[in-house]
PDB file of C-alpha atoms in Angstrom:
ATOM      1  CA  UNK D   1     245.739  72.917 233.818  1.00  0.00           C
ATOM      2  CA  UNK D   2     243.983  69.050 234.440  1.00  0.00           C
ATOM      3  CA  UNK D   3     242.081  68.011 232.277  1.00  0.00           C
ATOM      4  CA  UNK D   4     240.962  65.635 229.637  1.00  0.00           C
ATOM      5  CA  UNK D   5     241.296  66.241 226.106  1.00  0.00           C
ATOM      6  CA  UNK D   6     240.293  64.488 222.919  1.00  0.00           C
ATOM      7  CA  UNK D   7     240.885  65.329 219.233  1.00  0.00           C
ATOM      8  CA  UNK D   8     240.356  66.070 216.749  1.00  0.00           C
ATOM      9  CA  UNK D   9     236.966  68.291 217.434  1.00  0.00           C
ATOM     10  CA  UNK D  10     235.742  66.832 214.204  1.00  0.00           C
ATOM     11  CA  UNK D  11     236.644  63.702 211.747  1.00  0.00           C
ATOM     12  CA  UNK D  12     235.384  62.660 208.671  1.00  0.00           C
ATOM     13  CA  UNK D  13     235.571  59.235 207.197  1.00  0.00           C
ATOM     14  CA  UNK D  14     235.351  57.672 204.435  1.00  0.00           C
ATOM     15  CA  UNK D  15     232.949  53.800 205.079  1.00  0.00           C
ATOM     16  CA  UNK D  16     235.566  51.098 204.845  1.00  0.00           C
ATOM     17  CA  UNK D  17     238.363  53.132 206.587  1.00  0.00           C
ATOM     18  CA  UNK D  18     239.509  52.428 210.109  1.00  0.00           C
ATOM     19  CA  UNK D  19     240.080  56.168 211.820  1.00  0.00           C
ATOM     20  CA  UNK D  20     241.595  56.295 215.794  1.00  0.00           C
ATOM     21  CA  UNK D  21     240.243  58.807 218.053  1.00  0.00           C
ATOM     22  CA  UNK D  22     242.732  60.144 220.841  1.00  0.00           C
ATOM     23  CA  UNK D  23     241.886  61.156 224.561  1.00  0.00           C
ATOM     24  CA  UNK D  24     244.570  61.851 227.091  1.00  0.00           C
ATOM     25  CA  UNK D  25     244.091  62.749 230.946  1.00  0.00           C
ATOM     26  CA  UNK D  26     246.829  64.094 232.974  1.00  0.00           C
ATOM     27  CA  UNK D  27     244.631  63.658 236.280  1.00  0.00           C
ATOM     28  CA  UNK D  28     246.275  60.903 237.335  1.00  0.00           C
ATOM     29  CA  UNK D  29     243.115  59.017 236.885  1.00  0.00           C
ATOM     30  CA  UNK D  30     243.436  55.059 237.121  1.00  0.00           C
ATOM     31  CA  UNK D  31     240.182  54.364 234.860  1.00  0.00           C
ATOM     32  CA  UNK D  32     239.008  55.917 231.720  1.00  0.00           C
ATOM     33  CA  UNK D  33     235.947  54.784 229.824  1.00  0.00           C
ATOM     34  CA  UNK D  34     234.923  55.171 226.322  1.00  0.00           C
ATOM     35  CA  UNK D  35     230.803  56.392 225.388  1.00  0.00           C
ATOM     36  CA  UNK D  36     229.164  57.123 222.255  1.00  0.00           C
ATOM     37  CA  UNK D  37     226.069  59.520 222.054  1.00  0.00           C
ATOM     38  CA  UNK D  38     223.544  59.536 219.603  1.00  0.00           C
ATOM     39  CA  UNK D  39     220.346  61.659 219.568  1.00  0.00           C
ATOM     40  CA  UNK D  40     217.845  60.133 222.103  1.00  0.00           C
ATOM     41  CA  UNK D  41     220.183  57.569 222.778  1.00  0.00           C
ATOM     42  CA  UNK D  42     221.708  58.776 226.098  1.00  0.00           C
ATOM     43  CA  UNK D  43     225.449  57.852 226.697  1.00  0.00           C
ATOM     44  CA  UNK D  44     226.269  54.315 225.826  1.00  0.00           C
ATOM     45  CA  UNK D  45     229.945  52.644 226.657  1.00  0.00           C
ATOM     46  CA  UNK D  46     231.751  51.089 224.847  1.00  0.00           C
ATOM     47  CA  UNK D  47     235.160  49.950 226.134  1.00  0.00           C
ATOM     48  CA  UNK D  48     236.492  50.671 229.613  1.00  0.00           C
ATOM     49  CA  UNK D  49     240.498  50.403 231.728  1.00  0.00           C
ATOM     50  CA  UNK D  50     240.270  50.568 234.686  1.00  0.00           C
ATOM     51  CA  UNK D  51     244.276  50.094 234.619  1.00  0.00           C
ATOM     52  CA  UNK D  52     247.227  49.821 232.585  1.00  0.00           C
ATOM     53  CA  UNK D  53     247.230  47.086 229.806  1.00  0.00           C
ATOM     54  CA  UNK D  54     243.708  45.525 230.633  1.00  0.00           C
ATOM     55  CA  UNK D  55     240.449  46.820 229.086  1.00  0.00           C
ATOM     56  CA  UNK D  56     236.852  45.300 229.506  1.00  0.00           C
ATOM     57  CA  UNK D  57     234.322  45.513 226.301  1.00  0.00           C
ATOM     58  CA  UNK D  58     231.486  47.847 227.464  1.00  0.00           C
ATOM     59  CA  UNK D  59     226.988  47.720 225.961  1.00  0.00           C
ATOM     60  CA  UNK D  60     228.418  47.899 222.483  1.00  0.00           C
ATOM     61  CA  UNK D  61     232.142  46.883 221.519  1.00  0.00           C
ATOM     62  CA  UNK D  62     231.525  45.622 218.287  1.00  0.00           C
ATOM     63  CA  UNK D  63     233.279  47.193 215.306  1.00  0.00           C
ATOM     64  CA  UNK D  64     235.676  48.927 218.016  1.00  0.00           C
ATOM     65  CA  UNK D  65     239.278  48.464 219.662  1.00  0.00           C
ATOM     66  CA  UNK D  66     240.809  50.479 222.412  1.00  0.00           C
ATOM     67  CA  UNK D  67     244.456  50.065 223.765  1.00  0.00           C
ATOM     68  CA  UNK D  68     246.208  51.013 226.876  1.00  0.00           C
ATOM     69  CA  UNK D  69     249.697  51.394 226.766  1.00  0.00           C
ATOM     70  CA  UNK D  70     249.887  54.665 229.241  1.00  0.00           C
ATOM     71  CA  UNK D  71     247.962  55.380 231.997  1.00  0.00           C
ATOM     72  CA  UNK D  72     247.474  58.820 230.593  1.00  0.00           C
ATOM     73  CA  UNK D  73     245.963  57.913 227.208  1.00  0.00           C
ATOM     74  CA  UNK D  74     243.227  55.186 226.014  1.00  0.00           C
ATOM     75  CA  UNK D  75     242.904  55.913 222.164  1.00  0.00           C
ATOM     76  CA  UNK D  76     239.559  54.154 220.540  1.00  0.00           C
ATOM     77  CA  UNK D  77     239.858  52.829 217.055  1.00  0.00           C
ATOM     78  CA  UNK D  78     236.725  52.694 215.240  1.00  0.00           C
ATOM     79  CA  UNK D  79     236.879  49.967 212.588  1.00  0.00           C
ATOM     80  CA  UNK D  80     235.257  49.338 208.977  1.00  0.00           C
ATOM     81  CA  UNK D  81     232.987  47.012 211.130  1.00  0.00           C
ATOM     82  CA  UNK D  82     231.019  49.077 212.805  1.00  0.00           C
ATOM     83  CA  UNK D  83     227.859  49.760 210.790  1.00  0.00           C
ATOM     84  CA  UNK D  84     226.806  52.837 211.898  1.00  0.00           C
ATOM     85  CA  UNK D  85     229.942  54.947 213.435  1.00  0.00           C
ATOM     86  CA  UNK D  86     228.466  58.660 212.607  1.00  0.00           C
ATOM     87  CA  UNK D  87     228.077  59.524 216.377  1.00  0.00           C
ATOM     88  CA  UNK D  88     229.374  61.989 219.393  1.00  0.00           C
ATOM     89  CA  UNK D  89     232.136  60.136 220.833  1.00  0.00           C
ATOM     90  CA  UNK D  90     232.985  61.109 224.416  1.00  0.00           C
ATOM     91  CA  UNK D  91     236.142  59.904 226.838  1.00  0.00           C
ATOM     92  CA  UNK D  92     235.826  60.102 230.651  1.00  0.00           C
ATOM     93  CA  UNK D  93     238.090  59.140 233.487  1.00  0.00           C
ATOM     94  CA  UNK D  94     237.722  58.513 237.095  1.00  0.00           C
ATOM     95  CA  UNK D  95     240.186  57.943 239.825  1.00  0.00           C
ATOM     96  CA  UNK D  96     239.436  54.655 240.125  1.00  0.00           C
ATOM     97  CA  UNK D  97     238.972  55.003 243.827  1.00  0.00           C
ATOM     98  CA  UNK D  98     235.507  54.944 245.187  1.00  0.00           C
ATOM     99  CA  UNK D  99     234.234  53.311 248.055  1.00  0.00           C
ATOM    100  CA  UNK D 100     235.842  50.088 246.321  1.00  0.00           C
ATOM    101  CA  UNK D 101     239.214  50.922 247.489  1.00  0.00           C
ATOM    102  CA  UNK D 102     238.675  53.808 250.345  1.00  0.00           C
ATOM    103  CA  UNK D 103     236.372  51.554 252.377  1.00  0.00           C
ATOM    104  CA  UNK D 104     233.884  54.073 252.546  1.00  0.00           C
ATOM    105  CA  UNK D 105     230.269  53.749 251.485  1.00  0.00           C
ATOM    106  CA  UNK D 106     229.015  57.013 249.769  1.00  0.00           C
ATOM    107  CA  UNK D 107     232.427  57.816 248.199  1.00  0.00           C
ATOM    108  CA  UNK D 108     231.783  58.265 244.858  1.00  0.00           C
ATOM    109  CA  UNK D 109     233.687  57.658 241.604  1.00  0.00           C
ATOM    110  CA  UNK D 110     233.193  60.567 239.630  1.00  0.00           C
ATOM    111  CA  UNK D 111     233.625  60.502 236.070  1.00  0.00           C
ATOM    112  CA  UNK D 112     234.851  63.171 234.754  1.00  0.00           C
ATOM    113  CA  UNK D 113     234.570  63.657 230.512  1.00  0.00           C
ATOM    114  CA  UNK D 114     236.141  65.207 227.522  1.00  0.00           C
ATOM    115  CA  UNK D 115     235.040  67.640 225.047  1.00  0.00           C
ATOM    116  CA  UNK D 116     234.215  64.616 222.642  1.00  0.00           C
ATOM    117  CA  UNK D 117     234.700  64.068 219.046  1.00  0.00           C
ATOM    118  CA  UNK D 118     232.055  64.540 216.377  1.00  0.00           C
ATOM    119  CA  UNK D 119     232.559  61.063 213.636  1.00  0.00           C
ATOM    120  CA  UNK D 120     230.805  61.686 210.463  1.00  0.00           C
ATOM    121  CA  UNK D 121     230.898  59.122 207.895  1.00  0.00           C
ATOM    122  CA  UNK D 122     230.680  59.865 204.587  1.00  0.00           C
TER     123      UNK D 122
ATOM    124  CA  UNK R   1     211.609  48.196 230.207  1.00  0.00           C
ATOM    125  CA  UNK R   2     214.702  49.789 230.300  1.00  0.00           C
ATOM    126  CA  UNK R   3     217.293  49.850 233.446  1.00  0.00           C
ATOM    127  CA  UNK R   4     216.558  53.447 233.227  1.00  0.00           C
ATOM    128  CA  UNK R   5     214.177  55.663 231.753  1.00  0.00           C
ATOM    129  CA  UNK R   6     214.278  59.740 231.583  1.00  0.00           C
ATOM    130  CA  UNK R   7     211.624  62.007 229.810  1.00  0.00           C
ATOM    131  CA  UNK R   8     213.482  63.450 226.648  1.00  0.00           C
ATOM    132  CA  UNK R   9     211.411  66.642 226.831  1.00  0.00           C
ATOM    133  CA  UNK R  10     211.787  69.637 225.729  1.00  0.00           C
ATOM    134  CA  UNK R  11     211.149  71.182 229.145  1.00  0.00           C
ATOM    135  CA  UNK R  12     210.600  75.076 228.893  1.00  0.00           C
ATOM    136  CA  UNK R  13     209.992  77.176 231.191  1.00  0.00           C
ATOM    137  CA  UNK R  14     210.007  80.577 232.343  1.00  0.00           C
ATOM    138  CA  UNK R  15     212.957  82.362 233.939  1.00  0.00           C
ATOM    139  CA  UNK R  16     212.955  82.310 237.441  1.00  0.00           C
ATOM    140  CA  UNK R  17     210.536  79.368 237.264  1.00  0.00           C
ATOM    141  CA  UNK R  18     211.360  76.011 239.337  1.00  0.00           C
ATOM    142  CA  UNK R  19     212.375  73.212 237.260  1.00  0.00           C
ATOM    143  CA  UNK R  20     211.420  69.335 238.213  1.00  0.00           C
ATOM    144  CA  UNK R  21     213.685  66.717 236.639  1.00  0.00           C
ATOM    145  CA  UNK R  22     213.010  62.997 236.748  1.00  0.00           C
ATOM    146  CA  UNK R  23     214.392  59.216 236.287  1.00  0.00           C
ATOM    147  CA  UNK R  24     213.046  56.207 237.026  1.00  0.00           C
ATOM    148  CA  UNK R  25     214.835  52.959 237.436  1.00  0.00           C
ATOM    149  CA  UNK R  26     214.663  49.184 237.525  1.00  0.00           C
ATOM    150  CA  UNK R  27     217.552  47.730 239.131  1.00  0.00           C
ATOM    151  CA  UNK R  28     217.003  48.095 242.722  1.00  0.00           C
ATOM    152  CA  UNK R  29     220.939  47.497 243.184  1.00  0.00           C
ATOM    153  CA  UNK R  30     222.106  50.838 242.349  1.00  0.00           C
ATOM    154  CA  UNK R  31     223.099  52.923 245.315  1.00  0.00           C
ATOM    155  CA  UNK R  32     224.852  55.940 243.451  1.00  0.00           C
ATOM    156  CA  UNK R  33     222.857  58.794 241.886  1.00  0.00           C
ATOM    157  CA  UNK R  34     224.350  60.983 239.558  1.00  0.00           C
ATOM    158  CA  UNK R  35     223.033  64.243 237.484  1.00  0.00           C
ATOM    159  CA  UNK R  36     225.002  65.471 235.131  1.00  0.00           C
ATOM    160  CA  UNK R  37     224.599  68.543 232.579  1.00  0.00           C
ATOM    161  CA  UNK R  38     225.555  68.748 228.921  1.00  0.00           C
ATOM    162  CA  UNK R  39     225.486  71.968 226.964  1.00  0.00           C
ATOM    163  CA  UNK R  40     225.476  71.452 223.331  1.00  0.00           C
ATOM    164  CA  UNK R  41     228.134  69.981 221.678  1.00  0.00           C
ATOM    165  CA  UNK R  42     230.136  69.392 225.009  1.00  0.00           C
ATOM    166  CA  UNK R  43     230.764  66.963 226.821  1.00  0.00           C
ATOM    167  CA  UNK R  44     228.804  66.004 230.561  1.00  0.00           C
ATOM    168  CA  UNK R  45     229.926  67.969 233.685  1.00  0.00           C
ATOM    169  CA  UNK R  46     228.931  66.556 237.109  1.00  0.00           C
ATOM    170  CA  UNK R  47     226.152  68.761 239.100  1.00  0.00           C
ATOM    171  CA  UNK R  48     225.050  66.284 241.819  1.00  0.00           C
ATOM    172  CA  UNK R  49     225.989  62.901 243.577  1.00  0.00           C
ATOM    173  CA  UNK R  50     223.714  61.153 246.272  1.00  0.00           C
ATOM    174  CA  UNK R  51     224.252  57.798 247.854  1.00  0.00           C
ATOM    175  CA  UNK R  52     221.736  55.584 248.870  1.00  0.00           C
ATOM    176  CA  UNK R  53     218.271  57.832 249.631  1.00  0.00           C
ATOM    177  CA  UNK R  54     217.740  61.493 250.746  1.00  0.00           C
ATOM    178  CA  UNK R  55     218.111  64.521 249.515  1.00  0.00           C
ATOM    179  CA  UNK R  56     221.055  66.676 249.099  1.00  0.00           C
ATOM    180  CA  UNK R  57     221.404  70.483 247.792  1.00  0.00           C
ATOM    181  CA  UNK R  58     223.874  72.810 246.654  1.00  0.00           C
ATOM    182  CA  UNK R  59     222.957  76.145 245.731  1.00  0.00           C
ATOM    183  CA  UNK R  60     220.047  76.626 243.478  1.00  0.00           C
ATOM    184  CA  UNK R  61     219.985  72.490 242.649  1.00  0.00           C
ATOM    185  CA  UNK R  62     218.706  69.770 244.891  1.00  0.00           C
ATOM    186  CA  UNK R  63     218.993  66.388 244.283  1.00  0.00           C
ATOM    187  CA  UNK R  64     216.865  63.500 245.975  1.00  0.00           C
ATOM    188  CA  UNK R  65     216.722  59.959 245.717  1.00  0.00           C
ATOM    189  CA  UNK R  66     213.716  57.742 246.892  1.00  0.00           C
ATOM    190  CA  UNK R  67     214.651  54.242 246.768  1.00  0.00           C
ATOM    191  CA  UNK R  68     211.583  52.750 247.551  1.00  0.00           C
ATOM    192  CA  UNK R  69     209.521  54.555 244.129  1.00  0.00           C
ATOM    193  CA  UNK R  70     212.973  53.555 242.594  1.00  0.00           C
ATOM    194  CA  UNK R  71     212.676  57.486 241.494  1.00  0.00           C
ATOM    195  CA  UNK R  72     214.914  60.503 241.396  1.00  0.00           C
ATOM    196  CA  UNK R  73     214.542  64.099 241.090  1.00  0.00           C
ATOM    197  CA  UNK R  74     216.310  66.569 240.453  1.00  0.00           C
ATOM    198  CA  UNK R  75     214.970  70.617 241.279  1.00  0.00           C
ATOM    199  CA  UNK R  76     216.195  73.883 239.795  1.00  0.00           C
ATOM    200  CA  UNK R  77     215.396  77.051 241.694  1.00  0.00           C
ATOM    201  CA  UNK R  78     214.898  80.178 240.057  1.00  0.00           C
ATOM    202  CA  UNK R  79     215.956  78.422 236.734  1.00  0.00           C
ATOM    203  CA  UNK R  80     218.077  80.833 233.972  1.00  0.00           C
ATOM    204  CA  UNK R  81     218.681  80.934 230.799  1.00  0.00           C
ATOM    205  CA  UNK R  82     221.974  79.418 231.218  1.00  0.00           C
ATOM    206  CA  UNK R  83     220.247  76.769 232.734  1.00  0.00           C
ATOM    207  CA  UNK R  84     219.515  75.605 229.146  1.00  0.00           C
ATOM    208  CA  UNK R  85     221.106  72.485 228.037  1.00  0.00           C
ATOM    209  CA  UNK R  86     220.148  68.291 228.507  1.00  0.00           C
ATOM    210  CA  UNK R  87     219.978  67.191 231.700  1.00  0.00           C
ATOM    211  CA  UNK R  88     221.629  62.817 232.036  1.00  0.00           C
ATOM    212  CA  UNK R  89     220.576  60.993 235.253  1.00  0.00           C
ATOM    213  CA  UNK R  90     223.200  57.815 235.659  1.00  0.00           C
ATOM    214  CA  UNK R  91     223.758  55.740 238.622  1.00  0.00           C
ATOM    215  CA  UNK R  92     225.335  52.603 239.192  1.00  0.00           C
ATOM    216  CA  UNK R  93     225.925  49.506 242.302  1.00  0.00           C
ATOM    217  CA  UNK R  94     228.136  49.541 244.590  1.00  0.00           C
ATOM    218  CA  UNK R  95     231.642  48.362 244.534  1.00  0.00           C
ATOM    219  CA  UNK R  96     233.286  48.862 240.835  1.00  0.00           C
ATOM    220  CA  UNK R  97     230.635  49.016 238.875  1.00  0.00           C
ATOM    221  CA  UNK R  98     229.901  51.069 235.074  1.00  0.00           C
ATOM    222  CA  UNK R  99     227.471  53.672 235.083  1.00  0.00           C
ATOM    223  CA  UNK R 100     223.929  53.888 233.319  1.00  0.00           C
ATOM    224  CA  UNK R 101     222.636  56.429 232.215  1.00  0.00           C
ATOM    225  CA  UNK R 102     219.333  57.802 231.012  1.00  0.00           C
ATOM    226  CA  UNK R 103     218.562  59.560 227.738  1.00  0.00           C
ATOM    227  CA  UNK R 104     219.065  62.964 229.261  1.00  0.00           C
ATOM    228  CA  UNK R 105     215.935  65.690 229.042  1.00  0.00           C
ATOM    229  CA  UNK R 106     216.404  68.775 227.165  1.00  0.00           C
ATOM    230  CA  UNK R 107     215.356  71.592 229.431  1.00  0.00           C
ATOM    231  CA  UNK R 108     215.121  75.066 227.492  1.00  0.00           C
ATOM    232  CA  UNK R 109     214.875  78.364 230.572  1.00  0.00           C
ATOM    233  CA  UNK R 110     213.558  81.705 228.102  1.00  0.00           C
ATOM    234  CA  UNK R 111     214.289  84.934 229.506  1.00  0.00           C
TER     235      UNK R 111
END
């Protein structure tokens, strides 16, 4: 069953402590992308791999890390930094294709997301 | 003014009503159109794609792009209750490029 899937579902924190959220894809899916969500905010990214060991800083990196070690995971560590982590957290992945690679205009990169995590600081 | 800007709603309508969802956008770059839908507490599923202009349809959804207004739309025939959930337009350039997306509008279908 493909898919991607993040946990945990929920996670608490305490301010000060550093907490690592997980997402793993077995689509065989080059890229995968990091967003956070906030009420009439819209999706906003934060980090993004398009490939093994390399990672580009997305709208709003600060007070975040990301690593990625396997093509099939790209964990995001959210860091005593950030000021205001209590968010949605959602993890997407694309083939990394596209009309980039194909040669084809109009063939899309679809990104494809996880369930997401729910951060609440307390 | 933002790169792209979507009506938060609510929307609610009727059941069986026709439902008109919109985005405008800045960047006259972006060639990819996406609509995605997101029922509470889940994460986005893809609807709709449409490169450059036109319209495209599948089912009870069409999706059309006019590059010129810099506007999209997206239409919901005989809408349904499990139609209810927020609505995110996102598009993006062409070659490798990151996606933007709007704010997403709320659209609530009562039986």
């Amino acid at each position: 069953d493909g898919g991607i899937t993040q946990s945990p579902k929920y996670l608490f924190r305490k301010e000060g402590q550093n907490v690592t959220l997980s997402c793993e894809q077995n689509l065989n899916h080059d890229a995968m992308y990091w967003y956070r969500q906030d009420p009439g905010q819209g999706l906003r990214l934060i980090y993004y791999s398009q490939i093994v060991n390399d990672f580009q800083k997305g709208d709003i990196a600060e007070g975040y890390s990301v690593s990625r070690e396997k093509k099939e995971s790209f964990p995001l560590t959210v860091t005593s930094a950030q000021k205001n982590p209590t968010a949605f957290y959602l993890c997407a992945s694309s083939s990394g294709q596209g009309e980039r690679l194909s040669g084809l205009a109009g063939v899309t990169d679809t990104q494809y997301f996880g369930p997401g995590t729910r951060l609440t600081v307390l | 003014q933002k790169e792209v800007e979507q009506d938060p709603g609510p929307l609610s309508v009727p059941e069986g009503a026709i439902v008109s969802l919109n985005c405008t956008y800045s960047n006259s770059a972006f060639q990819y159109f996406m609509w995605y839908r997101q029922y509470s507490r889940k994460g986005p599923e893809l609807l709709m794609y449409t490169y450059s202009s036109g319209n495209k349809e599948d089912g009870r959804f069409t999706a059309q792009v006019d590059k010129s207004s810099k506007y999209i739309s997206l239409f919901i025939r005989d809408s349904q209750p499990s139609d209810s959930a927020t609505y995110l337009c996102a598009m993006r350039n062409s070659g490798y490029s990151t996606l933007t997306f709007g704010k997403g509008t709320m659209l609530l279908v009562s039986p």
